[in-house]
Short mmCIF file of C-alpha atoms and ligand atoms in Angstrom, two decimals:
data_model
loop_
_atom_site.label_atom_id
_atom_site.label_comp_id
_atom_site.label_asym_id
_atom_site.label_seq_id
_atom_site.Cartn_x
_atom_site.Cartn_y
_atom_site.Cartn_z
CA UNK D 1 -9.77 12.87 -46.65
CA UNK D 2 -10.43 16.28 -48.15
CA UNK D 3 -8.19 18.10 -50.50
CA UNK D 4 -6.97 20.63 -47.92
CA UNK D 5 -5.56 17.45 -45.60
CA UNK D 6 -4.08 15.69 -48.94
CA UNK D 7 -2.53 18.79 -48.98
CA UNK D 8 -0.50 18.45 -45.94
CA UNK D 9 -0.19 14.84 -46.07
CA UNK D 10 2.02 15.61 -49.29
CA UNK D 11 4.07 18.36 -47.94
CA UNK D 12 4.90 16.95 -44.62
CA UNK D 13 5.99 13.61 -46.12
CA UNK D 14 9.43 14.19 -47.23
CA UNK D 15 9.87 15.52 -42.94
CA UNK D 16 7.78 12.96 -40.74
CA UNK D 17 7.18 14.86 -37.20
CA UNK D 18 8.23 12.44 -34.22
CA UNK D 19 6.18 11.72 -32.21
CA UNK D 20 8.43 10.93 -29.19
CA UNK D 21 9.00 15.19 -29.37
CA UNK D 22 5.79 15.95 -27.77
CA UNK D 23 4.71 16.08 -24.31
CA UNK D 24 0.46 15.68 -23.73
CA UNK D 25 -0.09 19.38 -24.45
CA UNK D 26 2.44 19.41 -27.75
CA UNK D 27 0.32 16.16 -29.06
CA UNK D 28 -2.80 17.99 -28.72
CA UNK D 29 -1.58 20.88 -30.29
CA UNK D 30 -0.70 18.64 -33.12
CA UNK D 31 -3.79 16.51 -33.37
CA UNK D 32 -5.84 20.11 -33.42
CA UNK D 33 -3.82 20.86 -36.77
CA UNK D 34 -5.25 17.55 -37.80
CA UNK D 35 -8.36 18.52 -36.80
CA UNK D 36 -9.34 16.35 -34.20
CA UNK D 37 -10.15 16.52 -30.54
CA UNK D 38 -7.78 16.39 -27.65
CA UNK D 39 -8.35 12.72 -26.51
CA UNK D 40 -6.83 11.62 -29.20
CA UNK D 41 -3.64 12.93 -27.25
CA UNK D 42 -4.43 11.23 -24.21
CA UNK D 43 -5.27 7.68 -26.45
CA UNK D 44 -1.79 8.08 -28.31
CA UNK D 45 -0.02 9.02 -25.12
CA UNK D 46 -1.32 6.13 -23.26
CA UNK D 47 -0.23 3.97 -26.10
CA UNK D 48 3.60 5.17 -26.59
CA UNK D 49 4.47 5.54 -22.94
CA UNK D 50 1.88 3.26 -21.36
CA UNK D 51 1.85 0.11 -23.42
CA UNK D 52 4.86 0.58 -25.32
CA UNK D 53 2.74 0.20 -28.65
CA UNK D 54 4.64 2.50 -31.03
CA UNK D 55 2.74 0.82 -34.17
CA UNK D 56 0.20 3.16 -35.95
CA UNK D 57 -1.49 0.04 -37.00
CA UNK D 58 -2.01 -1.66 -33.77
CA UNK D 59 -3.72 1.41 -32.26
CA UNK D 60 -6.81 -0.24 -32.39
CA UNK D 61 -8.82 3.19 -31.08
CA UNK D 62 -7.23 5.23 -32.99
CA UNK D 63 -9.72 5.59 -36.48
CA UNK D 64 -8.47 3.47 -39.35
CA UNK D 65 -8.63 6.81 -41.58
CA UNK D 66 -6.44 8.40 -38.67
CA UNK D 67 -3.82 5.36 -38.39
CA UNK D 68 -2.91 5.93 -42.06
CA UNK D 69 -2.63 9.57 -41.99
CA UNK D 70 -0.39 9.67 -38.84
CA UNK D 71 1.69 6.86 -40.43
CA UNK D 72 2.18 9.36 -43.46
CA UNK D 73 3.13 12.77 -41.54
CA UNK D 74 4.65 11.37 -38.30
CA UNK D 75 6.59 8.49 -37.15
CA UNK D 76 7.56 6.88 -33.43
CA UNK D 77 11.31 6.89 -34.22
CA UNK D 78 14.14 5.91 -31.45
CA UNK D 79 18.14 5.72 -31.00
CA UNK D 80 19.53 2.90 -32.02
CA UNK D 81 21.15 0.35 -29.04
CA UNK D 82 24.58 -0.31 -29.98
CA UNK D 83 25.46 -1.52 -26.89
CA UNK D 84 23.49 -3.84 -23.79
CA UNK D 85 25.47 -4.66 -20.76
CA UNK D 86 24.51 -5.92 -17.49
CA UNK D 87 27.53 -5.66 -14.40
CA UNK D 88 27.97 -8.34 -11.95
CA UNK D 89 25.15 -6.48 -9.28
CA UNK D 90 22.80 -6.25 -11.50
CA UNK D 91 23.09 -2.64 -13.27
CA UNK D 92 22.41 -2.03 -16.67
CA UNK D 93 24.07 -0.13 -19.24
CA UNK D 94 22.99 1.14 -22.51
CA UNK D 95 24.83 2.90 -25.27
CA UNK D 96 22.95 4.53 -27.67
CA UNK D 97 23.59 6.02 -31.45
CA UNK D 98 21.54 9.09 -32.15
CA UNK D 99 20.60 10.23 -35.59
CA UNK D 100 23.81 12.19 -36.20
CA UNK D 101 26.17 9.15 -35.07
CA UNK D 102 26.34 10.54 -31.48
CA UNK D 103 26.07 8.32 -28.42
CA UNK D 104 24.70 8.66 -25.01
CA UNK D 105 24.41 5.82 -21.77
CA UNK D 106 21.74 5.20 -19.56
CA UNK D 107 21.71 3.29 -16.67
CA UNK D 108 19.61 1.28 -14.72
CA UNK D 109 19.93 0.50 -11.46
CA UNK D 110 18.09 -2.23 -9.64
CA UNK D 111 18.16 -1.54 -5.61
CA UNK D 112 15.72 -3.78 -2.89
CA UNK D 113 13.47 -0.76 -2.40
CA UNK D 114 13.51 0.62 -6.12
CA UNK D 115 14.97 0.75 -9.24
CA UNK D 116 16.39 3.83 -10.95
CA UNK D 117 16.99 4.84 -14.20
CA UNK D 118 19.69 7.30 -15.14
CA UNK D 119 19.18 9.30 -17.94
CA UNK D 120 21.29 11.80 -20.19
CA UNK D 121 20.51 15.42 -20.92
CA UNK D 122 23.30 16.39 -23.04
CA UNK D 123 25.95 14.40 -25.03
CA UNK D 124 29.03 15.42 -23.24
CA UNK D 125 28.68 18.03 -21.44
CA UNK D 126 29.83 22.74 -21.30
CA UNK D 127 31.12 22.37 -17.09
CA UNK D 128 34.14 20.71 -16.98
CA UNK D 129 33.81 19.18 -13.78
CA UNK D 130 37.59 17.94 -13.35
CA UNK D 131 36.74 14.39 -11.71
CA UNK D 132 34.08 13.78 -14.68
CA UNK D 133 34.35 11.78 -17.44
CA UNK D 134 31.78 12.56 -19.68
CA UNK D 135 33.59 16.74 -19.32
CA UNK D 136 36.51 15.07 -20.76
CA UNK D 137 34.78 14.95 -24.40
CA UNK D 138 33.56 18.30 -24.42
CA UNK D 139 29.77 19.87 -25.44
CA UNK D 140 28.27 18.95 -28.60
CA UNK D 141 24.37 19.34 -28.65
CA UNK D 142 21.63 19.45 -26.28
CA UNK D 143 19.52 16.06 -26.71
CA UNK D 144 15.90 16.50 -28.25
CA UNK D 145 12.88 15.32 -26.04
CA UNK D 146 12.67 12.33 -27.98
CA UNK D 147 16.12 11.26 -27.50
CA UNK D 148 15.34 12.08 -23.41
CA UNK D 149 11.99 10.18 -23.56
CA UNK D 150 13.22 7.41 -25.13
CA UNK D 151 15.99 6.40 -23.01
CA UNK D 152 13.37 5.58 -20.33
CA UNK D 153 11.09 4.22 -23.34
CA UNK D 154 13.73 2.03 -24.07
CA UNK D 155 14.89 1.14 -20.94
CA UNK D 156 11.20 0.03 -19.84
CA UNK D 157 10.65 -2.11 -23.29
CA UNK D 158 13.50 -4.30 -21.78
CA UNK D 159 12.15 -4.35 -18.05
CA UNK D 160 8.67 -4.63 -18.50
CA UNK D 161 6.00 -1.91 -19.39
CA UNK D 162 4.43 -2.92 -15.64
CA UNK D 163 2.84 0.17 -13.85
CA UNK D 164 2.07 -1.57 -10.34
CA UNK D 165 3.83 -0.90 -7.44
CA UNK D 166 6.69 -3.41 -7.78
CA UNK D 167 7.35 -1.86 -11.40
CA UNK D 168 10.75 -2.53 -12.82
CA UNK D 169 11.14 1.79 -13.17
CA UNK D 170 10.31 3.19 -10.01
CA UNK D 171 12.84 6.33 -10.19
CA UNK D 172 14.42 8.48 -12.79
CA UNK D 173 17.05 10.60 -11.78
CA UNK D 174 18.71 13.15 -14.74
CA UNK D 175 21.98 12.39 -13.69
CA UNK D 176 23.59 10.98 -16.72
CA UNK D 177 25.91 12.69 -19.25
CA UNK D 178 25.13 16.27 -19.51
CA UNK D 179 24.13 19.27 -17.48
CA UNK D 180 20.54 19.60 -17.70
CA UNK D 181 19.43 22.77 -16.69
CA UNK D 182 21.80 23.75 -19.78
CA UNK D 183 18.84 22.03 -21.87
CA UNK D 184 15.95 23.37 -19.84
CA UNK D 185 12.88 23.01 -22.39
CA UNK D 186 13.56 19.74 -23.63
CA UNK D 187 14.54 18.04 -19.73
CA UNK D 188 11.49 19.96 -18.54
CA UNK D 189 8.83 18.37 -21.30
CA UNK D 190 10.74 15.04 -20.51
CA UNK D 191 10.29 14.84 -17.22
CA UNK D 192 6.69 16.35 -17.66
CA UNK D 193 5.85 13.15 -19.67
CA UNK D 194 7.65 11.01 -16.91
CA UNK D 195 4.87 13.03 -14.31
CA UNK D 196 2.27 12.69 -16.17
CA UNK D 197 -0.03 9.87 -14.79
CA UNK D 198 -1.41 9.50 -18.37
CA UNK D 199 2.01 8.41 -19.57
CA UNK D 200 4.88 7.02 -17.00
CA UNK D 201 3.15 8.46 -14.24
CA UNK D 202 6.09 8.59 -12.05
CA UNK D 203 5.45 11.18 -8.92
CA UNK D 204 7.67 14.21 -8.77
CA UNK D 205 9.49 12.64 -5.35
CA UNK D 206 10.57 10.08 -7.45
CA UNK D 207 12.01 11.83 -10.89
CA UNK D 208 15.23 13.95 -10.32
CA UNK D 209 17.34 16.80 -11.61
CA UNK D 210 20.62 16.72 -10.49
CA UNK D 211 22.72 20.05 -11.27
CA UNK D 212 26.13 21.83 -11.01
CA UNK D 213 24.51 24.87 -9.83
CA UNK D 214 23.18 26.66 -13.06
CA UNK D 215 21.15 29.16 -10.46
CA UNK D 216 19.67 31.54 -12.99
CA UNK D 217 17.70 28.37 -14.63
CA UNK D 218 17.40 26.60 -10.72
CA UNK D 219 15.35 29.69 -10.21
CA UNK D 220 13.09 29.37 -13.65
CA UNK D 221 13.26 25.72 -12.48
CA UNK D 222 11.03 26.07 -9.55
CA UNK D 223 8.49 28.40 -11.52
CA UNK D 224 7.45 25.42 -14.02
CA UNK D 225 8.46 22.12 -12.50
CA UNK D 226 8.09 20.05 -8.97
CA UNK D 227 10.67 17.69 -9.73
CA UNK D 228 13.04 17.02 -6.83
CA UNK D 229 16.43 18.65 -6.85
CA UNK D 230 20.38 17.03 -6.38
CA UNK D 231 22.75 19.71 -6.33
CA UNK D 232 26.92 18.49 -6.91
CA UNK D 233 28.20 21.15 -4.41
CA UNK D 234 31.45 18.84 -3.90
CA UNK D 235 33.48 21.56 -2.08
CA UNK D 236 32.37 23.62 1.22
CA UNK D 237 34.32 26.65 0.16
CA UNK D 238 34.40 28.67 -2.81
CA UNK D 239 38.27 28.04 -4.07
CA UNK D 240 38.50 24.40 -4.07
CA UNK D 241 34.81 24.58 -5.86
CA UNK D 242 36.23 26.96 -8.23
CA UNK D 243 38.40 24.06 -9.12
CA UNK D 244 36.44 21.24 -8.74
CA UNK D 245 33.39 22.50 -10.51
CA UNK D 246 34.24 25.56 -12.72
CA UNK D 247 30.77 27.19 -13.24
CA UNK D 248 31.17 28.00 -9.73
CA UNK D 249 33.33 31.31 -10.44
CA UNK D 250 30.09 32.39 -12.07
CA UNK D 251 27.74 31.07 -9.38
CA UNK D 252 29.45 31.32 -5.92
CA UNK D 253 28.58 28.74 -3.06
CA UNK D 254 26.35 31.08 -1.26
CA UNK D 255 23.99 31.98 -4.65
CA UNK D 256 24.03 28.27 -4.94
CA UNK D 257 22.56 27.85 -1.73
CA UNK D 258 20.40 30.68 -1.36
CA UNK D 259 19.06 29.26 -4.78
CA UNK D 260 18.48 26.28 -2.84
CA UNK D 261 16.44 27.16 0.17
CA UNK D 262 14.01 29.43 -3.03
CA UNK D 263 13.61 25.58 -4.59
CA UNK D 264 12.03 24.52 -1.52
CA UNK D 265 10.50 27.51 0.29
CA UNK D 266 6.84 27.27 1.61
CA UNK D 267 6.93 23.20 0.96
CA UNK D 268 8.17 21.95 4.03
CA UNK D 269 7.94 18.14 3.01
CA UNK D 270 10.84 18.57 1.03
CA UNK D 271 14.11 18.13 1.04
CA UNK D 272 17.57 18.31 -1.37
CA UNK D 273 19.86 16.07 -2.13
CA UNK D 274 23.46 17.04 -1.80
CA UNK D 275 26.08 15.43 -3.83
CA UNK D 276 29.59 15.27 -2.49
CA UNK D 277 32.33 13.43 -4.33
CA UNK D 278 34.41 11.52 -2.14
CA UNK D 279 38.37 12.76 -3.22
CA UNK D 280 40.80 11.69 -1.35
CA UNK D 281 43.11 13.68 0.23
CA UNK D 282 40.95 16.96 -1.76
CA UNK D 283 37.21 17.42 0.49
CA UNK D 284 37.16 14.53 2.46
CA UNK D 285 38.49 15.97 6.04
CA UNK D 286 36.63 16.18 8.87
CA UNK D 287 37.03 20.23 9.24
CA UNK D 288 35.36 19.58 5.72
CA UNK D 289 32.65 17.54 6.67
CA UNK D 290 31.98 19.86 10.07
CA UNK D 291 31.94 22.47 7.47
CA UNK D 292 29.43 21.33 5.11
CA UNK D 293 27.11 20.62 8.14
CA UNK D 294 27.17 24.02 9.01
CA UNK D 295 26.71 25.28 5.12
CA UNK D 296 23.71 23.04 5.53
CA UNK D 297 22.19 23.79 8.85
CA UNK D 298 19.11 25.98 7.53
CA UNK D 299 18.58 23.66 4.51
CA UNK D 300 16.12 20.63 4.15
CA UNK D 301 19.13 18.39 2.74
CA UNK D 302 20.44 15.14 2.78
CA UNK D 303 23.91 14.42 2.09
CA UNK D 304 24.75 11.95 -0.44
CA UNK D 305 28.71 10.95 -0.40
CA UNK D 306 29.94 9.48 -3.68
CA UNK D 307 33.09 7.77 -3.58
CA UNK D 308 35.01 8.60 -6.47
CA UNK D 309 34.58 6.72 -9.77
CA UNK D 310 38.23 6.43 -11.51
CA UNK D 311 38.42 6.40 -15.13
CA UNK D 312 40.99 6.70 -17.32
CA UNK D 313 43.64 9.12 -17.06
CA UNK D 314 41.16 10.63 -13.69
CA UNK D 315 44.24 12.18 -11.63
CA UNK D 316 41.82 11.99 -8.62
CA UNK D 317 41.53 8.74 -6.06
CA UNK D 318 39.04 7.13 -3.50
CA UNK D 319 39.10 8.17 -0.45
CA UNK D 320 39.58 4.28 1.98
CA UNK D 321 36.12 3.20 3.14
CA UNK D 322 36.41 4.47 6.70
CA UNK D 323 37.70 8.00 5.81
CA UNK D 324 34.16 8.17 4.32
CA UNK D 325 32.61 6.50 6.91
CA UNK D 326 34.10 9.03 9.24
CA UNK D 327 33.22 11.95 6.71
CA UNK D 328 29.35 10.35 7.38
CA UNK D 329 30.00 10.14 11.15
CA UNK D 330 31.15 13.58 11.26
CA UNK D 331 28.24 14.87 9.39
CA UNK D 332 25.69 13.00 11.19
CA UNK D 333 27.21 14.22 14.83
CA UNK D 334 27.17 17.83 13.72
CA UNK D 335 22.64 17.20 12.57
CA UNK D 336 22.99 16.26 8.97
CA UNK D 337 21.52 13.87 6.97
CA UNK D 338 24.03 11.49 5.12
CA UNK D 339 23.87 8.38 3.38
CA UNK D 340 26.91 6.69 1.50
CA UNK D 341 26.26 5.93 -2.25
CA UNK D 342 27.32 2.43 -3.25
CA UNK D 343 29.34 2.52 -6.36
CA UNK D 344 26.98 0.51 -9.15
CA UNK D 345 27.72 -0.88 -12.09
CA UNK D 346 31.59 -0.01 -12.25
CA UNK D 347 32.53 -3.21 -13.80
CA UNK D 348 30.60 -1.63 -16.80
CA UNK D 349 32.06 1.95 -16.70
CA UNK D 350 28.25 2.81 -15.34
CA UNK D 351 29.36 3.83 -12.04
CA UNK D 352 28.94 8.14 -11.74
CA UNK D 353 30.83 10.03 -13.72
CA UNK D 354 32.26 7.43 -15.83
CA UNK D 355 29.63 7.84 -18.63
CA UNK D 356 31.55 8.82 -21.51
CA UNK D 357 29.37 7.73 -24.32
CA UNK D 358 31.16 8.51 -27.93
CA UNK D 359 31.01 11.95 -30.01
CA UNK D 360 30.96 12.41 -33.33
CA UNK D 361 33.21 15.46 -35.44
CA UNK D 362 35.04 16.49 -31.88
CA UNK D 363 36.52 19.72 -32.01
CA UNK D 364 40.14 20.06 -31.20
CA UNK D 365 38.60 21.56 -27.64
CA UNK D 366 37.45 17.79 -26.94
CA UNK D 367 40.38 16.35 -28.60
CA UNK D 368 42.06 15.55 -24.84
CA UNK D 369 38.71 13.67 -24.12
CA UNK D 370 40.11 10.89 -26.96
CA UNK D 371 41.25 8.36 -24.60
CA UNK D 372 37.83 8.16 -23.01
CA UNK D 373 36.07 7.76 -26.26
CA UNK D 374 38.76 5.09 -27.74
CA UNK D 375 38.19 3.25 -24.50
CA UNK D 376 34.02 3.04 -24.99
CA UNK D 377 34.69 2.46 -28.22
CA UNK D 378 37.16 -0.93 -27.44
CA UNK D 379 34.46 -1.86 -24.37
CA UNK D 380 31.49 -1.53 -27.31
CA UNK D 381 33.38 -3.75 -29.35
CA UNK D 382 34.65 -5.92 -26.48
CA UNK D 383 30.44 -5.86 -25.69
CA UNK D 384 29.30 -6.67 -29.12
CA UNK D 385 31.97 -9.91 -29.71
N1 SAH A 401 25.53 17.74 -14.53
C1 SAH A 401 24.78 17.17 -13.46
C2 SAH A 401 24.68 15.64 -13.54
C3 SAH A 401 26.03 15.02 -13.39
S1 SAH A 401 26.31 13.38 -12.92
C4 SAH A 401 25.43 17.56 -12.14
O1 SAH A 401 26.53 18.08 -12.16
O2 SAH A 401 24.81 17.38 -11.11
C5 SAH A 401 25.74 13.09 -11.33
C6 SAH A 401 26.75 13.22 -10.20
O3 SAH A 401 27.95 12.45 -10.34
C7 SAH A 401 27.19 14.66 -10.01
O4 SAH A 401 27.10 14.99 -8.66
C8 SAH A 401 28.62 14.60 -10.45
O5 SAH A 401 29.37 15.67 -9.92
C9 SAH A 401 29.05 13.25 -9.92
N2 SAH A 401 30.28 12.75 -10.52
C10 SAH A 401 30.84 13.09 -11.69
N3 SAH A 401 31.98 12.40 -11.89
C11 SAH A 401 32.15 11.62 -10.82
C12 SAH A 401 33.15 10.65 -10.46
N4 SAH A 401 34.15 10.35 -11.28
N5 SAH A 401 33.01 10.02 -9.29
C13 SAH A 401 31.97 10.29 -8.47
N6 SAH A 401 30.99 11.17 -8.76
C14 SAH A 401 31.08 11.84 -9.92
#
């Protein structure tokens, strides 16, 4: 080691880097400071998101001189599970404590065909959906790309780090707490890791954003990123959206849409998901659902109905199985694609929109979202007896 890399190794020890922060391209930026070449990216990538191998030490390509100065600038460094719960059918939950004393959920869950992991952007989230949960506590930071990465990290250390076709992992879908085109750098570099066949190698069919209809960053969306698209339109007309989801004063149902049909112009394999939340007696008519196939008709889209999740103090209900069913018909007479969405893991509060996670120095702003966080708290507590 020469005096200009002792150097470094001294000043960058009170601050270890983590590694979890950096997508292929970041880690060879980093190992070029280090002097050395860009494989060693590709080697350290493989081990972290391939093998699950976060110990310098057992890195057994990795130079024994470069082991020990990695283990003296950087570190592999995750959130801590505070909470592992499985529901009756099989999903998974996971609560997780960040650095600051913040927590976030992900959920798995296991399907015949697949199994999909849903992962946070944000703990709590800026839109104030009304029917959400996780709105009820507010905004308080965007995650880093560690703390995105390593949900699915995490999640895959307890499945199994298998990359064959029957892999435990087969989806990701950013549809946990948070908005994430509100944290657009760090979701895109997560989900670029997720793509990248050198690390979880998941194709861009199977790894989606979902989104309230941020269109400015939809747009900057489809300049950098393949990933497939879910957009929570919810409402087919602009005042009951206004309500429903609030960011849509700001961007209208017909932006939204016309932001749409940009995502997936020229690629005519692909389609977008639509997210409607079943409400009863609020968007679940059949003028509604006649409407919404007619919103749709020049769109690539398939229609996903979510009955709606209750939660505490939720002042919305679910809609009786055959109003949906007839929301579906409806929909599928007029030449739409729609499929009903099962509600998972809502033994476990996993279902969507029930993810409330727990956050740390709440302003008074989030101070209506308390009885959602004293209730994860009692089901942590209830989880960890
Ligand atoms: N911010 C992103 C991700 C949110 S969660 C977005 O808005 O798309 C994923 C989906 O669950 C969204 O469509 C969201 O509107 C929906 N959702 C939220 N709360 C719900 C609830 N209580 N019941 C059913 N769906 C809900």
């Amino acid at each position: 080691m020469n005096a200009h890399s002792d150097m470094r190794v001294e000043a960058d020890v009170a601050v270890k880097v983590n590694l979890l922060d950096f997508d292929r391209p970041a880690l060879e930026a980093f190992f070029a400071t280090m002097g050395e070449k860009a494989f060693r990216a590709t080697q350290l990538v493989k081990w972290i998101h391939q093998s699950g191998v976060v110990d310098f030490d057992a890195m057994s390509n990795l130079s024994k001189k470069l082991r020990v100065e990695l283990a003296a600038t950087a570190e592999i460094a995750f959130p801590e599970i505070v909470m592992d719960r499985e529901s009756a059918d099989g999903t998974r939950k996971w609560l997780l404590r960040l650095n600051d004393g913040n927590c976030i959920e992900t959920v798995f869950i296991p399907e015949k065909e697949r199994g999909t992991l849903c992962v946070s952007s944000q703990v709590g989230c800026a839109l104030d959906c009304t029917f959400c949960a996780t709105a009820r506590q507010g905004f308080n930071r965007n995650l880093s790309i560690a703390e995105i990465i390593a949900q699915l990290w995490i999640a895959r250390s307890a499945l199994g780090w298998d990359m064959g076709d029957d892999r435990a992992i087969s989806n990701v879908v950013l549809m946990g707490m948070g908005e994430p085109l509100l944290n657009f750098k760090n979701v895109v570099a997560a989900m670029n890791l997720m793509m990248d066949d050198l690390a979880y190698g998941l194709s861009k069919r199977r790894v989606t954003l979902s989104t309230a209809g941020v269109v400015p960053a939809l747009d900057r969306l489809r300049e950098v990123s393949e990933v497939s698209l879910a957009v929570s339109l919810h409402a087919t007309n602009d005042a009951l959206r206004d309500k429903l989801v609030p960011i849509n004063k700001k961007y209208p149902i017909a932006e939204l849409l016309a932001a749409c049909r940009r995502y997936i112009d020229g690629q005519t394999s692909r389609s977008i998901t639509i997210e409607y939340a079943m409400l009863a007696g609020v968007n679940d008519s059949v003028q509604e659902a006649r409407a919404l196939a007619k919103l749709l008709r020049d769109i690539p889209a398939k229609v996903n109905l979510i009955p709606f999740n209750p939660f505490p103090g939720s002042c919305f209900e679910r809609p009786d199985d055959e109003v949906t069913e007839r929301f579906r018909q409806t929909l599928i007479q007029a030449g739409a694609l729609a499929f009903t969405r099962r509600p998972r893991g809502d033994d476990i509060e996993a279902a969507c929109g029930q993810l409330a996670g727990r956050v740390q120095d709440r302003s008074r702003r989030h101070e209506r979202g308390r009885f959602e966080i004293v209730a994860a708290q009692q089901s942590q507590q209830a989880g960890s007896q």
